Every structure is written in C-alpha cells, then in structure tokens.
Short mmCIF file of C-alpha atoms and ligand atoms in Angstrom, two decimals:
data_model
loop_
_atom_site.label_atom_id
_atom_site.label_comp_id
_atom_site.label_asym_id
_atom_site.label_seq_id
_atom_site.Cartn_x
_atom_site.Cartn_y
_atom_site.Cartn_z
CA MET A 1 -17.83 -9.56 41.53
CA ASN A 2 -14.52 -10.89 38.50
CA MET A 3 -14.45 -8.39 35.62
CA VAL A 4 -17.52 -10.35 33.54
CA ALA A 5 -19.40 -10.30 35.60
CA GLN A 6 -19.85 -6.71 36.33
CA LEU A 7 -19.94 -6.18 32.66
CA LYS A 8 -22.12 -8.23 31.98
CA GLY A 9 -24.27 -6.59 35.07
CA ALA A 10 -23.90 -2.92 33.55
CA ALA A 11 -27.21 -1.74 30.87
CA ARG A 12 -24.24 0.18 29.07
CA PHE A 13 -20.73 0.94 28.65
CA THR A 14 -18.45 2.96 26.76
CA VAL A 15 -15.24 2.51 25.75
CA ALA A 16 -13.54 5.57 24.87
CA MET A 17 -10.88 5.32 22.38
CA PRO A 18 -7.65 7.70 23.35
CA ARG A 19 -7.51 7.67 19.34
CA SER A 20 -9.64 8.33 16.34
CA ASP A 21 -7.25 6.24 14.59
CA ASP A 22 -6.26 3.26 17.07
CA PHE A 23 -8.12 0.40 16.05
CA ASP A 24 -4.96 -2.25 17.94
CA TYR A 25 -7.80 -0.29 20.76
CA TRP A 26 -10.05 -0.78 19.14
CA ARG A 27 -9.84 -4.77 18.96
CA GLU A 28 -8.31 -5.11 22.26
CA GLN A 29 -11.72 -4.25 23.61
CA ALA A 30 -13.61 -5.51 21.37
CA ARG A 31 -11.73 -9.03 22.21
CA VAL A 32 -12.73 -8.24 26.27
CA LEU A 33 -16.83 -7.13 25.80
CA VAL A 34 -17.55 -10.01 23.40
CA GLN A 35 -14.70 -12.58 25.74
CA CYS A 36 -17.76 -10.74 28.51
CA ASP A 37 -21.15 -10.97 25.94
CA ILE A 38 -22.20 -7.56 25.52
CA PRO A 39 -24.20 -7.44 23.34
CA PRO A 40 -24.26 -3.67 20.12
CA ASP A 41 -26.61 -2.26 21.82
CA HIS A 42 -24.91 -2.28 25.82
CA VAL A 43 -22.17 -0.68 23.98
CA SER A 44 -20.89 3.59 23.20
CA TRP A 45 -18.04 4.68 21.19
CA THR A 46 -16.51 7.24 22.00
CA GLU A 47 -12.91 8.88 20.31
CA PRO A 48 -11.78 12.39 21.06
CA GLY A 49 -13.27 15.64 19.99
CA GLY A 50 -16.61 13.53 19.31
CA THR A 51 -19.39 13.74 20.94
CA GLN A 52 -20.03 11.60 24.07
CA ASP A 53 -23.23 9.59 24.61
CA LEU A 54 -24.64 11.65 27.66
CA PHE A 55 -26.87 9.00 28.59
CA THR A 56 -24.32 5.46 28.64
CA ASP A 57 -22.54 5.32 31.82
CA THR A 58 -18.97 5.87 31.54
CA GLY A 59 -17.25 2.38 31.62
CA GLY A 60 -13.54 3.60 31.21
CA VAL A 61 -10.42 1.14 29.96
CA LEU A 62 -11.35 -2.51 30.16
CA PRO A 63 -9.06 -5.14 32.41
CA GLU A 64 -8.17 -8.41 31.42
CA PRO A 65 -11.07 -10.48 31.00
CA ALA A 66 -10.97 -13.75 33.83
CA ASP A 67 -12.44 -15.86 30.99
CA ALA A 68 -9.94 -14.90 28.32
CA GLY A 69 -9.95 -18.13 26.85
CA LYS A 70 -12.26 -17.22 25.19
CA LEU A 71 -12.09 -17.74 21.14
CA VAL A 72 -13.30 -14.55 19.33
CA ARG A 73 -13.89 -15.61 15.64
CA ALA A 74 -12.72 -12.94 13.82
CA PRO A 75 -11.33 -13.80 9.95
CA LYS A 76 -8.88 -12.77 7.46
CA ARG A 77 -11.26 -10.33 5.32
CA PHE A 78 -13.51 -9.03 7.72
CA LEU A 79 -9.61 -7.65 10.01
CA ALA A 80 -8.89 -6.21 7.11
CA LEU A 81 -10.47 -3.89 6.14
CA ALA A 82 -11.81 -3.53 8.86
CA ARG A 83 -8.29 -1.53 10.24
CA ASN A 84 -8.91 0.83 7.32
CA ALA A 85 -12.79 1.10 8.32
CA ALA A 86 -11.51 2.39 12.01
CA LEU A 87 -9.68 5.03 9.13
CA HIS A 88 -12.92 6.15 8.25
CA SER A 89 -13.98 10.21 10.15
CA ASN A 90 -17.44 8.47 10.52
CA PRO A 91 -18.28 8.24 13.96
CA GLN A 92 -20.44 4.90 13.50
CA ARG A 93 -17.24 3.38 12.64
CA PHE A 94 -16.69 1.35 15.79
CA ALA A 95 -20.01 0.33 16.53
CA LEU A 96 -19.82 -0.89 13.17
CA LEU A 97 -16.92 -2.74 14.00
CA TYR A 98 -17.37 -4.04 16.76
CA GLY A 99 -21.67 -4.70 15.63
CA LEU A 100 -20.15 -7.25 12.94
CA LEU A 101 -18.13 -9.16 14.94
CA TRP A 102 -20.11 -9.89 17.82
CA ARG A 103 -22.65 -10.92 14.13
CA LEU A 104 -19.67 -13.26 13.33
CA GLN A 105 -18.90 -15.14 16.10
CA GLU A 106 -22.33 -16.64 15.37
CA ARG A 107 -22.64 -16.72 11.97
CA PRO A 108 -18.86 -16.24 10.08
CA GLY A 109 -19.44 -16.64 6.77
CA ILE A 110 -21.08 -12.93 6.93
CA MET A 111 -17.90 -11.82 5.26
CA GLN A 112 -18.89 -14.14 2.66
CA ASP A 113 -22.42 -12.48 1.56
CA LYS A 114 -21.92 -9.17 -0.94
CA ALA A 115 -26.04 -8.07 0.30
CA ASP A 116 -25.55 -7.62 3.79
CA PRO A 117 -25.79 -4.46 4.92
CA ASP A 118 -22.92 -4.77 7.64
CA VAL A 119 -20.36 -5.68 5.41
CA ARG A 120 -21.21 -3.38 2.84
CA ARG A 121 -20.85 -1.23 4.58
CA LEU A 122 -18.02 -1.78 5.53
CA GLU A 123 -16.73 -2.34 2.16
CA GLU A 124 -17.35 1.22 1.48
CA LEU A 125 -16.30 2.46 4.63
CA ASP A 126 -12.39 0.63 3.34
CA LYS A 127 -13.13 1.52 0.02
CA ASN A 128 -13.24 5.41 1.62
CA VAL A 129 -10.43 5.46 3.41
CA ARG A 130 -8.10 4.03 0.74
CA ARG A 131 -8.93 6.39 -1.37
CA ASP A 132 -8.20 9.28 0.96
CA SER A 133 -4.94 6.60 1.66
CA HIS A 134 -4.40 7.27 -2.18
CA LYS A 135 -4.99 10.73 -2.68
CA MET A 136 -2.75 11.49 0.16
CA HIS A 137 -0.06 9.37 -1.17
CA ALA A 138 -0.01 10.82 -5.10
CA PHE A 139 -1.08 15.11 -3.81
CA VAL A 140 0.92 15.79 -1.22
CA ARG A 141 3.00 18.70 -2.34
CA PHE A 142 5.90 19.84 -0.06
CA ARG A 143 7.47 23.28 -0.82
CA GLU A 144 11.11 24.18 0.23
CA VAL A 145 11.80 25.93 3.24
CA ARG A 146 15.79 27.59 4.08
CA GLU A 147 16.16 27.68 7.43
CA THR A 148 19.70 29.80 8.77
CA ALA A 149 21.65 28.56 11.67
CA GLU A 150 21.99 30.60 14.60
CA ASN A 151 25.88 30.93 13.56
CA GLY A 152 23.85 32.25 10.14
CA SER A 153 25.42 29.27 8.00
CA ASN A 154 22.63 27.30 6.19
CA VAL A 155 20.84 24.41 7.52
CA GLU A 156 19.88 20.62 5.30
CA PRO A 157 17.03 22.04 3.41
CA HIS A 158 12.84 21.00 5.26
CA TYR A 159 10.08 20.32 3.44
CA VAL A 160 6.11 21.31 4.01
CA ALA A 161 3.62 19.74 2.73
CA TRP A 162 -0.10 21.19 3.43
CA PHE A 163 -2.93 18.02 3.25
CA GLU A 164 -6.50 18.03 3.69
CA PRO A 165 -7.36 14.59 4.51
CA ASP A 166 -10.89 13.39 4.82
CA HIS A 167 -9.92 9.53 7.48
CA HIS A 168 -8.59 9.74 10.38
CA ILE A 169 -5.37 8.90 8.11
CA LEU A 170 -2.03 10.52 8.83
CA ARG A 171 -0.67 8.26 11.26
CA ALA A 172 -0.98 4.39 8.72
CA ASN A 173 0.12 6.72 6.48
CA ALA A 174 3.85 8.09 8.59
CA GLY A 175 5.68 4.80 6.59
CA PHE A 176 5.13 5.78 3.30
CA PHE A 177 7.00 9.03 2.77
CA LYS A 178 8.98 7.70 5.63
CA ARG A 179 10.50 5.55 3.28
CA ARG A 180 9.49 7.02 -0.09
CA PHE A 181 11.22 10.86 0.67
CA ALA A 182 14.45 9.03 3.68
CA ASN A 183 16.81 11.62 3.33
CA MET A 184 14.34 14.89 3.43
CA ARG A 185 13.37 16.81 5.74
CA TRP A 186 10.11 17.08 5.78
CA SER A 187 6.82 17.76 8.06
CA ILE A 188 3.44 17.09 6.71
CA LEU A 189 0.71 19.42 8.46
CA THR A 190 -2.75 17.70 8.28
CA PRO A 191 -6.34 19.53 10.74
CA ARG A 192 -6.35 16.34 11.39
CA GLY A 193 -2.14 16.23 13.37
CA SER A 194 1.04 16.61 11.65
CA LEU A 195 4.22 14.57 11.77
CA HIS A 196 7.93 15.37 11.15
CA TRP A 197 10.56 13.53 9.77
CA ASP A 198 14.42 14.65 10.81
CA THR A 199 15.88 11.08 8.07
CA GLU A 200 16.13 9.35 10.96
CA THR A 201 12.65 9.87 13.89
CA ILE A 202 9.29 10.77 12.96
CA ARG A 203 7.30 12.72 15.66
CA GLU A 204 4.17 13.41 15.70
CA GLY A 205 1.98 17.03 15.87
CA PRO A 206 -1.24 18.50 16.91
CA PRO A 207 -3.27 20.05 14.56
CA ALA A 208 -1.90 23.32 11.40
CA GLN A 209 -3.43 25.34 9.97
CA ARG A 210 -3.88 26.07 6.02
CA SER A 211 -1.67 29.01 7.04
CA ASP A 212 1.59 26.99 9.06
CA ALA A 213 2.79 25.37 5.89
CA PRO A 214 4.71 27.55 3.49
CA GLU A 215 3.95 29.07 -0.01
CA GLY A 216 5.17 28.61 -2.99
CA ASP A 217 9.04 28.17 -3.86
CA PRO A 218 10.81 26.73 -7.23
CA THR A 219 9.86 23.11 -5.92
CA GLU A 220 6.61 24.19 -7.50
CA ASP A 221 8.66 23.87 -10.71
CA LEU A 222 9.88 20.45 -10.63
CA TRP A 223 5.90 19.48 -10.14
CA ARG A 224 4.65 21.10 -12.34
CA THR A 225 6.93 20.22 -14.80
CA TYR A 226 6.00 16.50 -13.51
CA TYR A 227 3.46 16.09 -14.36
CA ALA A 228 1.89 18.08 -17.38
CA SER A 229 5.56 15.02 -18.06
CA ILE A 230 3.04 11.63 -17.30
CA PHE A 231 -0.44 14.14 -18.30
CA ASN A 232 -1.29 11.60 -20.81
CA PRO A 233 -4.89 12.69 -22.90
CA ALA A 234 -4.49 9.31 -24.31
CA ARG A 235 -4.66 6.82 -21.00
CA LEU A 236 -6.35 9.75 -18.13
CA LYS A 237 -8.92 11.50 -19.84
CA VAL A 238 -9.56 15.37 -18.61
CA SER A 239 -12.87 14.25 -16.70
CA ALA A 240 -11.24 11.08 -15.13
CA MET A 241 -7.55 13.02 -14.03
CA LEU A 242 -10.16 16.15 -12.85
CA SER A 243 -12.59 13.65 -10.32
CA GLU A 244 -9.85 11.98 -9.82
CA MET A 245 -8.34 15.65 -8.26
CA PRO A 246 -10.96 17.61 -6.66
CA LYS A 247 -10.75 20.40 -6.31
CA LYS A 248 -10.39 20.82 -2.65
CA TYR A 249 -6.68 20.06 -3.76
CA TRP A 250 -5.79 22.37 -6.44
CA LYS A 251 -5.22 24.86 -4.33
CA ASN A 252 -2.06 22.90 -2.74
CA MET A 253 -1.31 21.75 -6.28
CA PRO A 254 1.07 23.54 -8.07
CA GLU A 255 0.56 21.43 -11.96
CA ALA A 256 -3.75 23.15 -11.05
CA ALA A 257 -2.24 25.71 -12.58
CA LEU A 258 -1.62 23.29 -15.79
CA ILE A 259 -4.88 22.27 -15.92
CA PRO A 260 -7.00 24.90 -18.55
CA GLU A 261 -3.76 24.55 -21.08
CA LEU A 262 -3.65 21.39 -20.57
CA ILE A 263 -7.24 20.79 -21.26
CA ALA A 264 -7.32 22.99 -24.29
CA SER A 265 -4.06 21.52 -25.98
CA ALA A 266 -5.86 17.25 -24.26
CA GLN A 267 -7.99 17.01 -27.80
CA SER A 268 -5.69 18.02 -30.00
CA ARG A 269 -2.16 16.21 -28.12
CA GLU A 270 -4.70 12.88 -28.47
CA ALA A 271 -5.65 13.09 -32.12
CA GLN A 272 -2.61 13.14 -32.74
CA MET A 273 -1.64 9.72 -31.37
CA VAL A 274 -4.99 8.45 -32.03
CA SER A 275 -3.36 9.14 -35.86
CA ALA A 276 0.33 8.19 -35.22
CA GLY A 277 -1.57 4.96 -34.51
CA GLU A 278 0.00 4.83 -31.06
CA ARG A 279 -1.10 2.53 -27.83
CA GLU A 280 0.13 5.03 -25.80
CA VAL A 281 2.89 7.55 -25.18
CA ARG A 282 4.11 8.15 -21.49
CA GLU A 283 6.34 9.59 -20.30
CA ARG A 284 9.31 7.39 -18.33
CA PRO A 285 9.08 7.65 -14.57
CA THR A 286 12.33 8.97 -13.52
CA SER A 287 11.71 7.90 -9.37
CA LEU A 288 10.67 5.36 -7.99
CA VAL A 289 8.11 7.27 -6.38
CA ASP A 290 6.93 8.08 -9.60
CA ILE A 291 6.33 4.55 -10.07
CA GLU A 292 4.14 3.66 -7.08
CA ARG A 293 2.61 6.71 -8.17
CA GLY A 294 1.80 5.68 -11.70
CA VAL A 295 0.86 1.73 -10.96
CA ASP A 296 -1.53 3.00 -8.59
CA THR A 297 -3.46 4.79 -10.63
CA CYS A 298 -2.20 2.93 -13.80
CA ARG A 299 -6.13 1.29 -15.93
CA ASP A 300 -4.85 -0.58 -18.69
CA CYS A 301 -5.39 -4.33 -17.24
CA PRO A 302 -8.05 -6.18 -15.55
CA ILE A 303 -5.44 -6.44 -12.61
CA ALA A 304 -5.04 -3.44 -10.81
CA LYS A 305 -8.41 -3.87 -10.47
CA CYS A 306 -7.72 -7.32 -8.60
CA GLY A 307 -6.77 -6.30 -3.97
CA THR A 308 -6.64 -4.61 -1.10
CA ARG A 309 -3.15 -2.17 -3.41
CA THR A 310 -0.70 -1.77 -5.09
CA VAL A 311 2.27 -4.12 -3.55
CA MET A 312 5.79 -1.51 -4.59
CA GLY A 313 9.18 -3.18 -5.22
CA GLU A 314 11.31 -3.06 -1.87
CA GLY A 315 15.79 -2.37 -1.56
CA PRO A 316 18.02 0.41 -2.74
CA SER A 317 17.68 2.22 -5.26
CA GLY A 318 20.72 1.78 -6.43
CA ALA A 319 20.62 -2.40 -6.68
CA THR A 320 23.59 -4.86 -8.16
CA LEU A 321 20.85 -7.64 -8.01
CA MET A 322 16.76 -6.56 -8.73
CA ILE A 323 14.76 -10.29 -7.83
CA ILE A 324 11.00 -10.98 -9.29
CA GLY A 325 9.17 -12.97 -8.90
CA GLU A 326 5.27 -12.77 -10.62
CA GLN A 327 2.77 -11.37 -8.21
CA PRO A 328 2.19 -9.92 -4.65
CA GLY A 329 0.01 -13.17 -2.63
CA ASP A 330 -2.50 -12.53 -0.40
CA GLN A 331 0.20 -11.77 2.39
CA GLU A 332 1.45 -9.49 0.80
CA ASP A 333 -0.99 -8.08 -0.41
CA LEU A 334 -2.26 -7.11 2.68
CA ALA A 335 0.99 -5.90 4.47
CA GLY A 336 1.63 -4.20 1.60
CA ARG A 337 4.81 -5.79 1.59
CA VAL A 338 7.07 -7.67 -0.50
CA PHE A 339 8.19 -11.49 -0.09
CA VAL A 340 6.65 -11.33 2.95
CA GLY A 341 4.83 -14.55 3.60
CA PRO A 342 4.63 -18.22 2.72
CA ALA A 343 6.98 -17.93 -0.75
CA GLY A 344 9.06 -15.11 0.77
CA GLN A 345 9.70 -16.53 3.83
CA VAL A 346 10.97 -20.36 0.98
CA LEU A 347 13.41 -17.07 -0.66
CA ASP A 348 14.42 -15.74 2.44
CA ALA A 349 15.82 -18.48 3.94
CA GLN A 350 17.46 -19.67 -0.35
CA LEU A 351 19.57 -16.15 -0.04
CA GLN A 352 20.66 -16.40 2.93
CA ARG A 353 21.86 -20.04 2.43
CA ALA A 354 23.69 -19.20 -0.40
CA GLY A 355 24.98 -15.45 1.18
CA ILE A 356 23.22 -12.77 -0.64
CA ASP A 357 21.70 -10.45 1.42
CA ARG A 358 17.83 -9.33 0.40
CA LYS A 359 17.92 -5.74 1.89
CA ALA A 360 21.52 -5.49 -0.63
CA ALA A 361 18.79 -6.51 -3.71
CA TYR A 362 16.45 -4.46 -4.98
CA VAL A 363 12.54 -6.95 -4.84
CA THR A 364 9.17 -6.70 -6.74
CA ASN A 365 6.81 -8.55 -9.28
CA ALA A 366 6.36 -8.70 -12.76
CA VAL A 367 3.23 -7.49 -11.44
CA LYS A 368 2.12 -5.09 -9.31
CA HIS A 369 -1.12 -6.18 -7.63
CA PHE A 370 -3.00 -9.29 -6.66
CA LYS A 371 -4.85 -10.83 -8.85
CA PHE A 372 -7.60 -14.20 -6.84
CA VAL A 373 -10.38 -15.19 -7.07
CA GLN A 374 -12.64 -15.62 -3.56
CA ARG A 375 -13.51 -18.99 -2.36
CA GLY A 376 -15.28 -18.84 0.73
CA LYS A 377 -13.25 -17.07 3.50
CA ARG A 378 -10.05 -17.97 1.51
CA ARG A 379 -8.45 -15.61 -2.04
CA LEU A 380 -6.92 -17.74 -3.75
CA HIS A 381 -3.88 -16.53 -6.83
CA GLN A 382 -4.63 -16.42 -9.94
CA ASN A 383 -1.42 -16.92 -12.43
CA PRO A 384 -1.58 -13.73 -14.47
CA THR A 385 -2.38 -13.67 -17.92
CA ALA A 386 0.86 -13.15 -19.94
CA LYS A 387 -1.57 -10.24 -21.18
CA GLU A 388 -1.51 -8.79 -18.00
CA ILE A 389 2.66 -9.60 -17.85
CA ASP A 390 3.66 -7.47 -20.85
CA THR A 391 0.75 -5.07 -19.50
CA CYS A 392 3.09 -4.60 -16.14
CA ARG A 393 6.32 -4.59 -18.27
CA TRP A 394 6.24 -1.17 -19.36
CA TRP A 395 6.85 -0.90 -14.49
CA VAL A 396 8.77 -3.38 -14.60
CA GLU A 397 11.35 -1.87 -17.46
CA ALA A 398 10.53 1.72 -15.56
CA GLU A 399 12.02 0.07 -12.40
CA ARG A 400 14.92 -1.44 -14.02
CA ALA A 401 15.83 1.86 -16.01
CA ILE A 402 15.96 3.49 -12.24
CA VAL A 403 17.14 0.85 -9.79
CA LYS A 404 19.85 -0.40 -12.84
CA PRO A 405 20.36 -3.26 -11.11
CA LYS A 406 23.63 -5.34 -13.31
CA LEU A 407 22.09 -8.99 -12.12
CA VAL A 408 18.53 -9.81 -12.66
CA LEU A 409 17.39 -12.72 -11.00
CA ALA A 410 14.35 -13.65 -12.15
CA LEU A 411 12.06 -16.93 -10.08
CA GLY A 412 9.59 -18.39 -12.33
CA SER A 413 8.39 -18.58 -16.12
CA SER A 414 6.17 -15.39 -15.39
CA ALA A 415 8.24 -13.10 -13.91
CA ALA A 416 11.22 -14.22 -17.57
CA ARG A 417 8.01 -12.91 -18.87
CA SER A 418 8.27 -9.65 -18.07
CA LEU A 419 12.53 -9.58 -18.16
CA LEU A 420 12.05 -11.31 -21.78
CA GLY A 421 8.53 -9.96 -23.77
CA LYS A 422 8.35 -14.51 -23.85
CA THR A 423 6.77 -16.74 -22.71
CA VAL A 424 10.11 -19.87 -21.89
CA SER A 425 11.32 -22.43 -20.23
CA VAL A 426 12.39 -22.57 -16.79
CA LYS A 427 13.96 -25.31 -17.18
CA GLN A 428 15.70 -24.75 -19.54
CA VAL A 429 17.40 -21.14 -19.59
CA ARG A 430 18.15 -21.88 -15.64
CA GLY A 431 21.87 -21.88 -14.49
CA ALA A 432 22.69 -19.87 -17.25
CA PRO A 433 23.31 -16.14 -18.06
CA ILE A 434 21.14 -14.19 -20.93
CA THR A 435 22.34 -10.61 -21.48
CA LEU A 436 19.58 -8.47 -21.26
CA GLN A 437 19.80 -5.24 -23.58
CA ASP A 438 20.89 -2.90 -21.47
CA GLY A 439 24.11 -5.17 -21.19
CA SER A 440 22.72 -6.67 -17.49
CA GLU A 441 22.95 -9.73 -16.96
CA LEU A 442 19.65 -11.79 -16.45
CA TRP A 443 19.53 -15.09 -14.32
CA VAL A 444 16.57 -17.32 -14.49
CA THR A 445 14.88 -19.69 -11.67
CA VAL A 446 11.81 -21.45 -10.67
CA HIS A 447 9.56 -19.55 -8.12
CA PRO A 448 9.45 -19.96 -4.33
CA SER A 449 6.47 -21.42 -4.49
CA TYR A 450 7.13 -24.28 -6.99
CA LEU A 451 9.10 -25.53 -3.76
CA LEU A 452 6.42 -25.13 -1.02
CA ARG A 453 4.51 -27.92 -4.12
CA LEU A 454 6.31 -30.71 -3.86
CA ASP A 455 7.12 -32.69 -1.15
CA GLY A 456 9.82 -35.72 0.07
CA ASP A 457 13.24 -36.57 -3.09
CA ALA A 458 11.24 -34.08 -5.33
CA ARG A 459 11.38 -30.84 -2.83
CA ALA A 460 15.00 -32.27 -2.07
CA GLU A 461 15.92 -32.63 -5.68
CA GLN A 462 14.43 -28.88 -6.32
CA GLU A 463 15.70 -27.36 -3.45
CA ALA A 464 19.24 -28.14 -4.75
CA LEU A 465 18.77 -26.65 -7.79
CA PHE A 466 17.51 -23.63 -6.71
CA ALA A 467 20.12 -23.33 -3.66
CA ALA A 468 22.50 -23.92 -7.23
CA ASP A 469 20.68 -21.43 -9.10
CA LEU A 470 21.49 -18.89 -6.20
CA ALA A 471 24.96 -19.97 -5.93
CA ALA A 472 25.45 -18.76 -9.75
CA VAL A 473 24.50 -15.31 -9.01
CA LYS A 474 25.97 -15.15 -5.91
CA SER A 475 29.52 -15.37 -7.64
CA ARG A 476 28.69 -13.53 -10.19
CA LEU A 477 27.48 -10.39 -8.01
CA ALA A 478 31.09 -10.84 -6.28
CA GLU A 479 32.55 -10.26 -9.59
CA VAL A 480 30.86 -8.02 -10.60
CA ALA A 481 31.04 -5.59 -7.36
N1 URA B 501 4.82 -14.84 -5.01
C1 URA B 501 5.64 -14.33 -5.27
O1 URA B 501 6.33 -13.90 -6.93
N2 URA B 501 5.46 -12.76 -5.46
C2 URA B 501 5.44 -12.38 -4.23
O2 URA B 501 6.05 -10.37 -3.86
C3 URA B 501 5.56 -13.77 -2.69
C4 URA B 501 4.52 -14.51 -3.75
#
C-alpha cells in the first residue's frame, strides 16, 4: 500500500515536532498531510516537552507522498503570519495552522476575512510573538564577564545576558543579535535554551537558569546612561513606558533602578518642554542598534503601525557611500531586509554594472516601515507623504551621523526629500552633487522601481541615464576614498 493510501486508512495521525519552533518542519508535514487528504480532526501535533495525546496513534515522520504533485495552496500572508505564530507557546498553534491551511484549500480568500475566528486567532498569535521579539530586542542586557586564560592572561571579555521570553523566539532572533553585536563574544541564556556567539559561529545550548547568568557589572552604568538619555516624557508617557517594560523584565534591567526617579521628574520635564515650545528634545542615538530600537518603538507617524516590522538599513557603519531608497516594499517587509525585492534586483544589477560594491555601502530607506493598502491578497505599495518622510528624517539623520558617509546616493524623490528637507525635481538635480550641511555630497537619481515600470525604448533610455548617474558616483567614490 502506498503512503497516501496508508494515511487515508489511518484513523488518526500524530506528528511529533522535533523542535517547538520548527516552522519549516511543520510546513513540510502539513503539505504532505494535505496532499494525503488527512482532515485536521485526524491529526494531532506534539512537541518536545508537551503532553502526548494518549488516545492517538503515533505516526512518526511522514515520507514524501506518492501524490507529491498535488498543489497545496498557502497564500503569502498566511505563510508570513504562520511562520511567527508557530513560535507561540500555545500548544494548539500547530493544529490551528493546519486547520487553517486545510480550509484555505477550499476557500483561498479566507485570509482577507477579518471576521474569521481562525484568521483572527492567527493574527493574535503573530502579534504576541512579534511583541515578544520586540521585547527581546529592547530588553536583553549584557553583563561583562572577564575570564582568565590558563596562563593567567586576560582573554577577551564575554557578555552574558539573561532573558525570559514568553514564546519560542530565541532561535528566530539569533540573526538580530549576531548582526548587532557581531564583534562581541556573547551568550543569551533563557529558560527555553541558550545561544552563544564567538564572533564567528553561533552555537545553541540547553535551557539555563537565572542563577547561571552573572549579576550586575560596569556595563550596567552604560545602560543606565543610555536609558536616562532616551527617556523623553514628551514622546513616551510614563504609563506607556511601564506597559512597554513589564515588571517581569525589571529585575534584569539596570535602568529599572531609574524608574522612580524618572517618574518623579517626568511631569516637570514635560512642563518644561511644553513651555519651551519644543516638539521634542531627544538625544541622538549613538549607535545603529539604538536607532533600530528607537524606530521599533517610534509612533510619530501612522506608517509605524503598518507592515510586519521595522526594516533597518544595513551595511558597514563606516561606509563611504550611503544609498537611500524610499521605504521597504512587500518583500523587504517580509524578509526584514532592505532592497531584496524586484527593485533591489534592478539596483544590484546596476550597481554591479557600475562597479560599485553594494556590500561596502550602507543601504537604507527614507521611511523604515512598509506603507500599503490591502487589495485582495495583495499588499499594494503606497507612497509615504511628505509629512511622513519628514518625520522619519530624524532617524535618517541619526544614521548619517553614525555612518558618516562621504557620498549619499538618493534613489527617487522621497529619498531626496529625506536628505534635503524639501521636494526637488529629480530630473533637475540629477547628474551633479549637492553639498549637505555636514560636508558630504548628495547625488540624486531615480528610484529603480521607476525603471521597472517602463519598457522598450523608454526603459533603455532611463536605464542609460541611471547607469550614467551611478558611473558619476563611482568615479567620485574613487576620488574621496
Ligand atoms: N524600495 C525601496 O525604496 N526600498 C527598499 O528597501 C525596497 C524597495
């Protein structure tokens, strides 16, 4: 009997998840189950440490079905939400995902049905997990551990943090910490597992206890200073701050010691600012990590609530060239990385042609969140307004102050506005540099998505102009390097 027939014949089937956060494994098993026509009420999902359903047969790992060609419908939006929801600690999550996947085969439009209880539940799980990840980014605090080598000499410091996530988010966030603290040796210990980075490789370790992590040390002073400087009552009301920083995290956070003082001074600081007529007095962040944290919690414009996540710039923090686009698109929002979608491919090809190394540049956007309208299954890009660009400009300036590029290449008019604070005509300003206040040079060209919208001669003509703009930047790069 082939696998499909075997599965169809089985009364119930149990899928034992090898890890609590293994979405790809769930996806693979769910695909086979759908292809084998196994309805959700015939499937149980178990995970390590979970309670086994004693009344089901244990099916083990599913091999490839004979009917592997059968199309399984899984819309992008479902997959994006499901990938996060799979990290939730709710033991029913895999069953919920499979139930929804099953229903999507008959009703592919369900994901647009805001009233559907399964879709709402999925959205809720996704939101909880995103919030947990956000807290991890914001509240992990490293303590320095000085180790002594066998010969008695000091070895590089090791930074250790303790964190208590609500969900299975540790592995999913490894990349974030790897990128942000690339040059530090660090460990993040949690009750669900641990991560260890030695500046080259990341290792996973077993669950830890609070007592495995060191108590306070001088890095705490750094955090206290940092925190007091970013605390701004005009932007962040005390109640909002407290809800953002639940008590359970306080014990791991040196800056929590400042809270009574901050609360006491908040009202008078707020009054002072109002009377000074200031919109805000906010210290400029001193690192790209601070900027990412700040943008993540920024609620100065409505776009911040759009999209799945903040998409930060990427590239070396001392890059000579900064390339700035408009805002992340659909694919950038899903991947959490700048210029990885169709416009990014055009940009990559053109940069390569011009001999500009994208990896050596710091690539970012005028606006850090994806602004869109939902049309059926599709999320359609919407241009940010001038006000939204101007609001996000503060963060772009903070990035420039840290990266200190000698040349800035603005792609399109939103990017140009972000640099200049006013709208300019790309046609008029392209081809010659504009000196910015800090002495760096701004070069403006069109956005690569403009090229994508053209075809035939018009496209060839615009591509040639774009290539000429990049060639000019390339030759300036050689001069200023
Ligand atoms: N368009 C942009 O302006 N930026 C991106 O990151 C992707 C598309």
